[in-house]
């Protein structure tokens, strides 16, 4: 059995009441799990940034649940009204930051260059970046998946070298699979990750031990088992289904049963 991490990306959803219910049920669930099974599962909770501090206080010293920000600024401090920095996220107990999500690329015009700067700031503050990559439907149909994915990673490597990628997470989230109910096949996911791994291995050895590879896009308790068991993925990045604690518990139970 391999270790699996489940990221719950709540996007712009939720409130204090829902977070309280979700996290308390999750904490109680982990309490009932035997020590042997517990070590295979980790949950990373990513509510809207405003609720990270509130969530931290509920999670307390729980070792199975970690906190993740959905965004960060390039700068660490200064006159940048409305922004939050990696340094501040670290200060309040956050461990991970999602970068380059297609929704931020689309609605906030984030470029690969912006994302590379954010990546640097996150690493510089000893947080773990979760770099989202993925192609749109048109590129998928025109067999450009690998080209797009590599170009999204390359901006970072060219600027900072391969070493900056070590101990980070690459999450493949095809845009055509996000919120559509159409998830990528295991053959497709494995093909994409093998291509990326071969590419990264041309810079250094043993990339498998240095970077984790996650998949995201229309994951639910109906397809999670198939995705985990038949793929080379280390984790799941879940949007809509992650708003429902019972779905998350089903996904975990299906895996460890
Ligand atoms: P859905 O699970 O709703 O398809 O969203 C995936 C996603 O964007 C996670 O970051």
mmCIF file of C-alpha atoms and ligand atoms in Angstrom:
data_model
loop_
_atom_site.group_PDB
_atom_site.id
_atom_site.type_symbol
_atom_site.label_atom_id
_atom_site.label_comp_id
_atom_site.label_asym_id
_atom_site.label_seq_id
_atom_site.Cartn_x
_atom_site.Cartn_y
_atom_site.Cartn_z
ATOM 1 C CA UNK A 1 0.000 0.000 0.000
ATOM 2 C CA UNK A 2 1.404 3.391 -0.955
ATOM 3 C CA UNK A 3 1.007 6.668 0.951
ATOM 4 C CA UNK A 4 -1.736 8.847 -0.467
ATOM 5 C CA UNK A 5 -2.371 12.542 0.127
ATOM 6 C CA UNK A 6 -5.758 14.107 -0.433
ATOM 7 C CA UNK A 7 -5.918 17.848 -1.035
ATOM 8 C CA UNK A 8 -9.273 19.506 -0.407
ATOM 9 C CA UNK A 9 -9.362 22.687 -2.496
ATOM 10 C CA UNK A 10 -12.464 24.540 -1.351
ATOM 11 C CA UNK A 11 -11.885 27.381 -3.840
ATOM 12 C CA UNK A 12 -14.285 30.299 -3.047
ATOM 13 C CA UNK A 13 -16.652 28.234 -0.898
ATOM 14 C CA UNK A 14 -17.468 27.640 2.748
ATOM 15 C CA UNK A 15 -17.855 29.526 5.990
ATOM 16 C CA UNK A 16 -16.860 29.062 9.640
ATOM 17 C CA UNK A 17 -19.765 26.744 10.377
ATOM 18 C CA UNK A 18 -19.046 24.396 7.444
ATOM 19 C CA UNK A 19 -15.310 24.371 8.169
ATOM 20 C CA UNK A 20 -15.980 23.504 11.795
ATOM 21 C CA UNK A 21 -18.228 20.571 10.869
ATOM 22 C CA UNK A 22 -15.834 19.326 8.169
ATOM 23 C CA UNK A 23 -12.671 19.446 10.264
ATOM 24 C CA UNK A 24 -14.220 18.045 13.439
ATOM 25 C CA UNK A 25 -15.632 15.060 11.545
ATOM 26 C CA UNK A 26 -12.267 14.515 9.870
ATOM 27 C CA UNK A 27 -10.386 14.704 13.179
ATOM 28 C CA UNK A 28 -12.833 12.260 14.798
ATOM 29 C CA UNK A 29 -12.481 9.911 11.844
ATOM 30 C CA UNK A 30 -8.699 9.823 12.208
ATOM 31 C CA UNK A 31 -9.144 9.092 15.931
ATOM 32 C CA UNK A 32 -11.076 5.922 15.073
ATOM 33 C CA UNK A 33 -8.518 4.731 12.515
ATOM 34 C CA UNK A 34 -5.900 2.246 13.674
ATOM 35 C CA UNK A 35 -2.290 3.435 13.722
ATOM 36 C CA UNK A 36 -1.283 1.070 10.916
ATOM 37 C CA UNK A 37 -3.820 2.491 8.444
ATOM 38 C CA UNK A 38 -3.409 6.081 9.592
ATOM 39 C CA UNK A 39 0.123 6.347 8.311
ATOM 40 C CA UNK A 40 -0.955 5.830 4.689
ATOM 41 C CA UNK A 41 -3.289 8.838 4.560
ATOM 42 C CA UNK A 42 -2.668 12.545 4.807
ATOM 43 C CA UNK A 43 -5.240 15.301 4.198
ATOM 44 C CA UNK A 44 -4.282 18.807 3.116
ATOM 45 C CA UNK A 45 -7.090 21.290 3.728
ATOM 46 C CA UNK A 46 -7.213 24.417 1.563
ATOM 47 C CA UNK A 47 -10.075 26.755 2.533
ATOM 48 C CA UNK A 48 -10.264 30.395 1.381
ATOM 49 C CA UNK A 49 -7.192 32.160 2.834
ATOM 50 C CA UNK A 50 -9.362 34.159 5.249
ATOM 51 C CA UNK A 51 -10.197 30.921 7.123
ATOM 52 C CA UNK A 52 -6.690 29.440 7.391
ATOM 53 C CA UNK A 53 -6.015 30.794 10.878
ATOM 54 C CA UNK A 54 -9.467 29.670 12.070
ATOM 55 C CA UNK A 55 -8.818 26.185 10.619
ATOM 56 C CA UNK A 56 -5.391 26.028 12.240
ATOM 57 C CA UNK A 57 -6.971 26.483 15.655
ATOM 58 C CA UNK A 58 -9.377 23.585 15.042
ATOM 59 C CA UNK A 59 -6.728 21.241 13.622
ATOM 60 C CA UNK A 60 -4.437 22.031 16.545
ATOM 61 C CA UNK A 61 -1.782 19.313 16.882
ATOM 62 C CA UNK A 62 -3.441 16.772 14.597
ATOM 63 C CA UNK A 63 -0.700 15.012 12.622
ATOM 64 C CA UNK A 64 -2.835 13.815 9.703
ATOM 65 C CA UNK A 65 -4.198 17.201 8.575
ATOM 66 C CA UNK A 66 -2.161 20.041 7.077
ATOM 67 C CA UNK A 67 -3.094 23.500 5.847
ATOM 68 C CA UNK A 68 -2.701 24.896 2.357
ATOM 69 C CA UNK A 69 -3.177 28.361 0.870
ATOM 70 C CA UNK A 70 -4.876 28.762 -2.515
ATOM 71 C CA UNK A 71 -2.615 31.684 -3.450
ATOM 72 C CA UNK A 72 0.277 33.881 -2.336
ATOM 73 C CA UNK A 73 1.942 37.117 -3.447
ATOM 74 C CA UNK A 74 5.377 37.362 -5.037
ATOM 75 C CA UNK A 75 6.566 39.815 -2.357
ATOM 76 C CA UNK A 76 7.316 39.075 1.285
ATOM 77 C CA UNK A 77 6.161 42.464 2.618
ATOM 78 C CA UNK A 78 5.819 46.108 1.579
ATOM 79 C CA UNK A 79 3.291 48.374 -0.111
ATOM 80 C CA UNK A 80 1.183 45.759 -1.867
ATOM 81 C CA UNK A 81 -2.366 46.427 -0.698
ATOM 82 C CA UNK A 82 -4.592 43.377 -0.454
ATOM 83 C CA UNK A 83 -1.839 40.773 -0.759
ATOM 84 C CA UNK A 84 -0.575 38.049 1.576
ATOM 85 C CA UNK A 85 2.946 36.646 1.619
ATOM 86 C CA UNK A 86 4.549 33.222 2.032
ATOM 87 C CA UNK A 87 6.230 34.541 5.169
ATOM 88 C CA UNK A 88 2.808 35.341 6.680
ATOM 89 C CA UNK A 89 1.394 31.953 5.695
ATOM 90 C CA UNK A 90 4.341 30.289 7.410
ATOM 91 C CA UNK A 91 3.745 32.472 10.468
ATOM 92 C CA UNK A 92 0.185 31.176 10.935
ATOM 93 C CA UNK A 93 1.058 27.491 10.488
ATOM 94 C CA UNK A 94 0.371 26.887 6.796
ATOM 95 C CA UNK A 95 2.502 24.165 5.138
ATOM 96 C CA UNK A 96 1.483 24.148 1.442
ATOM 97 C CA UNK A 97 0.559 26.654 -1.289
ATOM 98 C CA UNK A 98 -1.348 25.911 -4.509
ATOM 99 C CA UNK A 99 0.270 27.725 -7.442
ATOM 100 C CA UNK A 100 -0.719 28.111 -11.069
ATOM 101 C CA UNK A 101 -4.240 26.764 -10.738
ATOM 102 C CA UNK A 102 -5.970 27.148 -14.115
ATOM 103 C CA UNK A 103 -8.655 29.309 -12.474
ATOM 104 C CA UNK A 104 -5.988 31.794 -11.375
ATOM 105 C CA UNK A 105 -4.354 31.650 -14.792
ATOM 106 C CA UNK A 106 -7.753 32.337 -16.409
ATOM 107 C CA UNK A 107 -9.438 34.836 -14.077
ATOM 108 C CA UNK A 108 -6.344 36.633 -12.745
ATOM 109 C CA UNK A 109 -4.125 36.469 -15.821
ATOM 110 C CA UNK A 110 -1.348 34.696 -13.945
ATOM 111 C CA UNK A 111 1.503 33.902 -16.298
ATOM 112 C CA UNK A 112 4.131 31.169 -16.036
ATOM 113 C CA UNK A 113 6.540 33.962 -15.095
ATOM 114 C CA UNK A 114 4.304 35.153 -12.185
ATOM 115 C CA UNK A 115 3.953 31.565 -11.024
ATOM 116 C CA UNK A 116 7.722 31.029 -11.099
ATOM 117 C CA UNK A 117 8.221 34.084 -8.842
ATOM 118 C CA UNK A 118 5.582 32.811 -6.426
ATOM 119 C CA UNK A 119 7.202 29.369 -6.506
ATOM 120 C CA UNK A 120 10.513 30.919 -5.466
ATOM 121 C CA UNK A 121 8.939 32.841 -2.586
ATOM 122 C CA UNK A 122 7.122 29.741 -1.328
ATOM 123 C CA UNK A 123 10.298 27.635 -1.379
ATOM 124 C CA UNK A 124 12.323 30.458 0.121
ATOM 125 C CA UNK A 125 9.977 30.385 3.124
ATOM 126 C CA UNK A 126 10.223 26.613 3.475
ATOM 127 C CA UNK A 127 6.642 25.936 2.425
ATOM 128 C CA UNK A 128 5.740 23.238 -0.121
ATOM 129 C CA UNK A 129 4.484 24.453 -3.519
ATOM 130 C CA UNK A 130 1.765 22.500 -5.309
ATOM 131 C CA UNK A 131 2.332 23.482 -8.940
ATOM 132 C CA UNK A 132 -0.791 22.980 -11.052
ATOM 133 C CA UNK A 133 -0.251 22.250 -14.725
ATOM 134 C CA UNK A 134 -2.581 21.082 -17.472
ATOM 135 C CA UNK A 135 -3.876 21.674 -20.970
ATOM 136 C CA UNK A 136 -7.248 22.894 -22.263
ATOM 137 C CA UNK A 137 -9.580 20.760 -24.376
ATOM 138 C CA UNK A 138 -8.298 22.127 -27.665
ATOM 139 C CA UNK A 139 -4.689 21.325 -26.777
ATOM 140 C CA UNK A 140 -5.741 17.893 -25.522
ATOM 141 C CA UNK A 141 -7.510 17.122 -28.786
ATOM 142 C CA UNK A 142 -4.516 18.348 -30.756
ATOM 143 C CA UNK A 143 -2.171 16.091 -28.755
ATOM 144 C CA UNK A 144 -0.317 19.018 -27.200
ATOM 145 C CA UNK A 145 -0.702 17.898 -23.562
ATOM 146 C CA UNK A 146 2.953 17.100 -22.902
ATOM 147 C CA UNK A 147 4.192 20.227 -24.678
ATOM 148 C CA UNK A 148 1.941 22.486 -22.577
ATOM 149 C CA UNK A 149 2.809 20.743 -19.303
ATOM 150 C CA UNK A 150 6.548 20.919 -19.901
ATOM 151 C CA UNK A 151 6.381 24.594 -20.855
ATOM 152 C CA UNK A 152 4.514 25.346 -17.593
ATOM 153 C CA UNK A 153 7.279 23.664 -15.571
ATOM 154 C CA UNK A 154 10.147 24.961 -17.695
ATOM 155 C CA UNK A 155 9.787 28.637 -16.802
ATOM 156 C CA UNK A 156 10.629 27.736 -13.201
ATOM 157 C CA UNK A 157 13.505 25.391 -14.023
ATOM 158 C CA UNK A 158 15.099 27.806 -16.509
ATOM 159 C CA UNK A 159 15.018 30.621 -13.971
ATOM 160 C CA UNK A 160 16.016 28.825 -10.789
ATOM 161 C CA UNK A 161 17.470 25.440 -11.806
ATOM 162 C CA UNK A 162 16.089 21.940 -11.269
ATOM 163 C CA UNK A 163 16.955 21.955 -7.537
ATOM 164 C CA UNK A 164 14.120 24.371 -6.772
ATOM 165 C CA UNK A 165 11.673 21.663 -7.854
ATOM 166 C CA UNK A 166 12.905 19.191 -5.224
ATOM 167 C CA UNK A 167 10.418 18.481 -2.400
ATOM 168 C CA UNK A 168 7.591 20.077 -4.330
ATOM 169 C CA UNK A 169 4.358 18.669 -5.770
ATOM 170 C CA UNK A 170 3.337 18.747 -9.430
ATOM 171 C CA UNK A 171 -0.425 18.420 -9.824
ATOM 172 C CA UNK A 172 -1.666 17.524 -13.287
ATOM 173 C CA UNK A 173 -5.125 19.083 -13.636
ATOM 174 C CA UNK A 174 -6.342 19.032 -17.241
ATOM 175 C CA UNK A 175 -8.647 22.028 -17.661
ATOM 176 C CA UNK A 176 -11.188 19.894 -19.531
ATOM 177 C CA UNK A 177 -11.494 17.666 -16.444
ATOM 178 C CA UNK A 178 -12.041 20.392 -13.841
ATOM 179 C CA UNK A 179 -15.672 20.586 -12.735
ATOM 180 C CA UNK A 180 -16.916 18.763 -15.854
ATOM 181 C CA UNK A 181 -17.415 15.208 -14.610
ATOM 182 C CA UNK A 182 -14.921 14.026 -17.281
ATOM 183 C CA UNK A 183 -11.839 12.708 -15.549
ATOM 184 C CA UNK A 184 -8.654 11.666 -17.300
ATOM 185 C CA UNK A 185 -8.110 7.964 -17.971
ATOM 186 C CA UNK A 186 -5.397 6.109 -16.101
ATOM 187 C CA UNK A 187 -3.550 5.522 -19.380
ATOM 188 C CA UNK A 188 -3.555 9.239 -20.121
ATOM 189 C CA UNK A 189 -2.403 10.251 -16.630
ATOM 190 C CA UNK A 190 0.388 7.667 -16.633
ATOM 191 C CA UNK A 191 1.515 8.747 -20.108
ATOM 192 C CA UNK A 192 1.681 12.405 -19.076
ATOM 193 C CA UNK A 193 3.544 11.693 -15.829
ATOM 194 C CA UNK A 194 5.993 9.313 -17.507
ATOM 195 C CA UNK A 195 6.763 11.984 -20.083
ATOM 196 C CA UNK A 196 7.291 14.642 -17.410
ATOM 197 C CA UNK A 197 9.398 12.321 -15.259
ATOM 198 C CA UNK A 198 11.632 11.396 -18.213
ATOM 199 C CA UNK A 199 12.034 15.062 -19.021
ATOM 200 C CA UNK A 200 12.923 15.981 -15.424
ATOM 201 C CA UNK A 201 15.264 12.997 -15.178
ATOM 202 C CA UNK A 202 17.304 14.557 -17.980
ATOM 203 C CA UNK A 203 18.318 17.225 -15.433
ATOM 204 C CA UNK A 204 18.963 14.926 -12.471
ATOM 205 C CA UNK A 205 18.665 11.325 -11.277
ATOM 206 C CA UNK A 206 15.867 9.743 -9.306
ATOM 207 C CA UNK A 207 13.183 12.374 -9.810
ATOM 208 C CA UNK A 208 10.643 9.999 -8.250
ATOM 209 C CA UNK A 209 12.214 10.498 -4.833
ATOM 210 C CA UNK A 210 12.421 14.251 -5.191
ATOM 211 C CA UNK A 211 9.019 15.348 -6.554
ATOM 212 C CA UNK A 212 5.496 14.087 -5.851
ATOM 213 C CA UNK A 213 2.930 13.763 -8.647
ATOM 214 C CA UNK A 214 -0.798 14.356 -8.039
ATOM 215 C CA UNK A 215 -3.858 14.306 -10.268
ATOM 216 C CA UNK A 216 -6.905 16.613 -10.089
ATOM 217 C CA UNK A 217 -10.133 16.942 -12.094
ATOM 218 C CA UNK A 218 -13.631 15.591 -11.337
ATOM 219 C CA UNK A 219 -12.515 13.201 -8.604
ATOM 220 C CA UNK A 220 -15.250 11.661 -6.448
ATOM 221 C CA UNK A 221 -15.730 8.528 -4.365
ATOM 222 C CA UNK A 222 -16.870 6.798 -7.599
ATOM 223 C CA UNK A 223 -13.543 7.076 -9.393
ATOM 224 C CA UNK A 224 -10.985 7.691 -6.622
ATOM 225 C CA UNK A 225 -10.142 4.010 -6.079
ATOM 226 C CA UNK A 226 -9.510 3.457 -9.752
ATOM 227 C CA UNK A 227 -7.383 6.590 -9.955
ATOM 228 C CA UNK A 228 -5.279 5.706 -6.917
ATOM 229 C CA UNK A 229 -4.798 2.017 -7.593
ATOM 230 C CA UNK A 230 -4.005 2.081 -11.272
ATOM 231 C CA UNK A 231 -1.850 5.130 -11.473
ATOM 232 C CA UNK A 232 1.589 6.324 -10.603
ATOM 233 C CA UNK A 233 0.067 9.226 -8.693
ATOM 234 C CA UNK A 234 0.988 10.101 -5.094
ATOM 235 C CA UNK A 235 -2.104 12.159 -4.335
ATOM 236 C CA UNK A 236 -5.459 13.628 -5.354
ATOM 237 C CA UNK A 237 -6.359 17.300 -5.733
ATOM 238 C CA UNK A 238 -10.100 17.526 -5.196
ATOM 239 C CA UNK A 239 -12.422 20.474 -5.786
ATOM 240 C CA UNK A 240 -16.202 20.097 -5.566
ATOM 241 C CA UNK A 241 -16.304 16.673 -3.853
ATOM 242 C CA UNK A 242 -14.039 17.969 -1.104
ATOM 243 C CA UNK A 243 -16.806 20.256 0.167
ATOM 244 C CA UNK A 244 -18.597 17.162 1.469
ATOM 245 C CA UNK A 245 -16.925 15.444 4.405
ATOM 246 C CA UNK A 246 -18.792 12.182 3.719
ATOM 247 C CA UNK A 247 -17.301 12.101 0.212
ATOM 248 C CA UNK A 248 -13.795 12.571 1.605
ATOM 249 C CA UNK A 249 -14.345 9.861 4.220
ATOM 250 C CA UNK A 250 -15.690 7.522 1.513
ATOM 251 C CA UNK A 251 -12.621 8.188 -0.617
ATOM 252 C CA UNK A 252 -10.319 7.389 2.330
ATOM 253 C CA UNK A 253 -12.364 4.333 3.391
ATOM 254 C CA UNK A 254 -12.433 2.960 -0.156
ATOM 255 C CA UNK A 255 -8.664 3.142 -0.206
ATOM 256 C CA UNK A 256 -7.783 1.679 3.176
ATOM 257 C CA UNK A 257 -10.582 -0.873 3.533
HETATM 258 P P1 LIG B 1 -13.127 19.483 -9.344
HETATM 259 O O1 LIG B 1 -12.743 18.350 -8.427
HETATM 260 O O2 LIG B 1 -14.349 20.221 -8.892
HETATM 261 O O3 LIG B 1 -13.170 19.026 -10.765
HETATM 262 O O4 LIG B 1 -11.938 20.573 -9.249
HETATM 263 C C1 LIG B 1 -10.645 20.158 -9.388
HETATM 264 C C2 LIG B 1 -9.751 21.274 -8.996
HETATM 265 O O5 LIG B 1 -9.733 22.306 -9.637
HETATM 266 C C3 LIG B 1 -8.950 21.097 -7.783
HETATM 267 O O6 LIG B 1 -7.960 22.072 -7.672
#
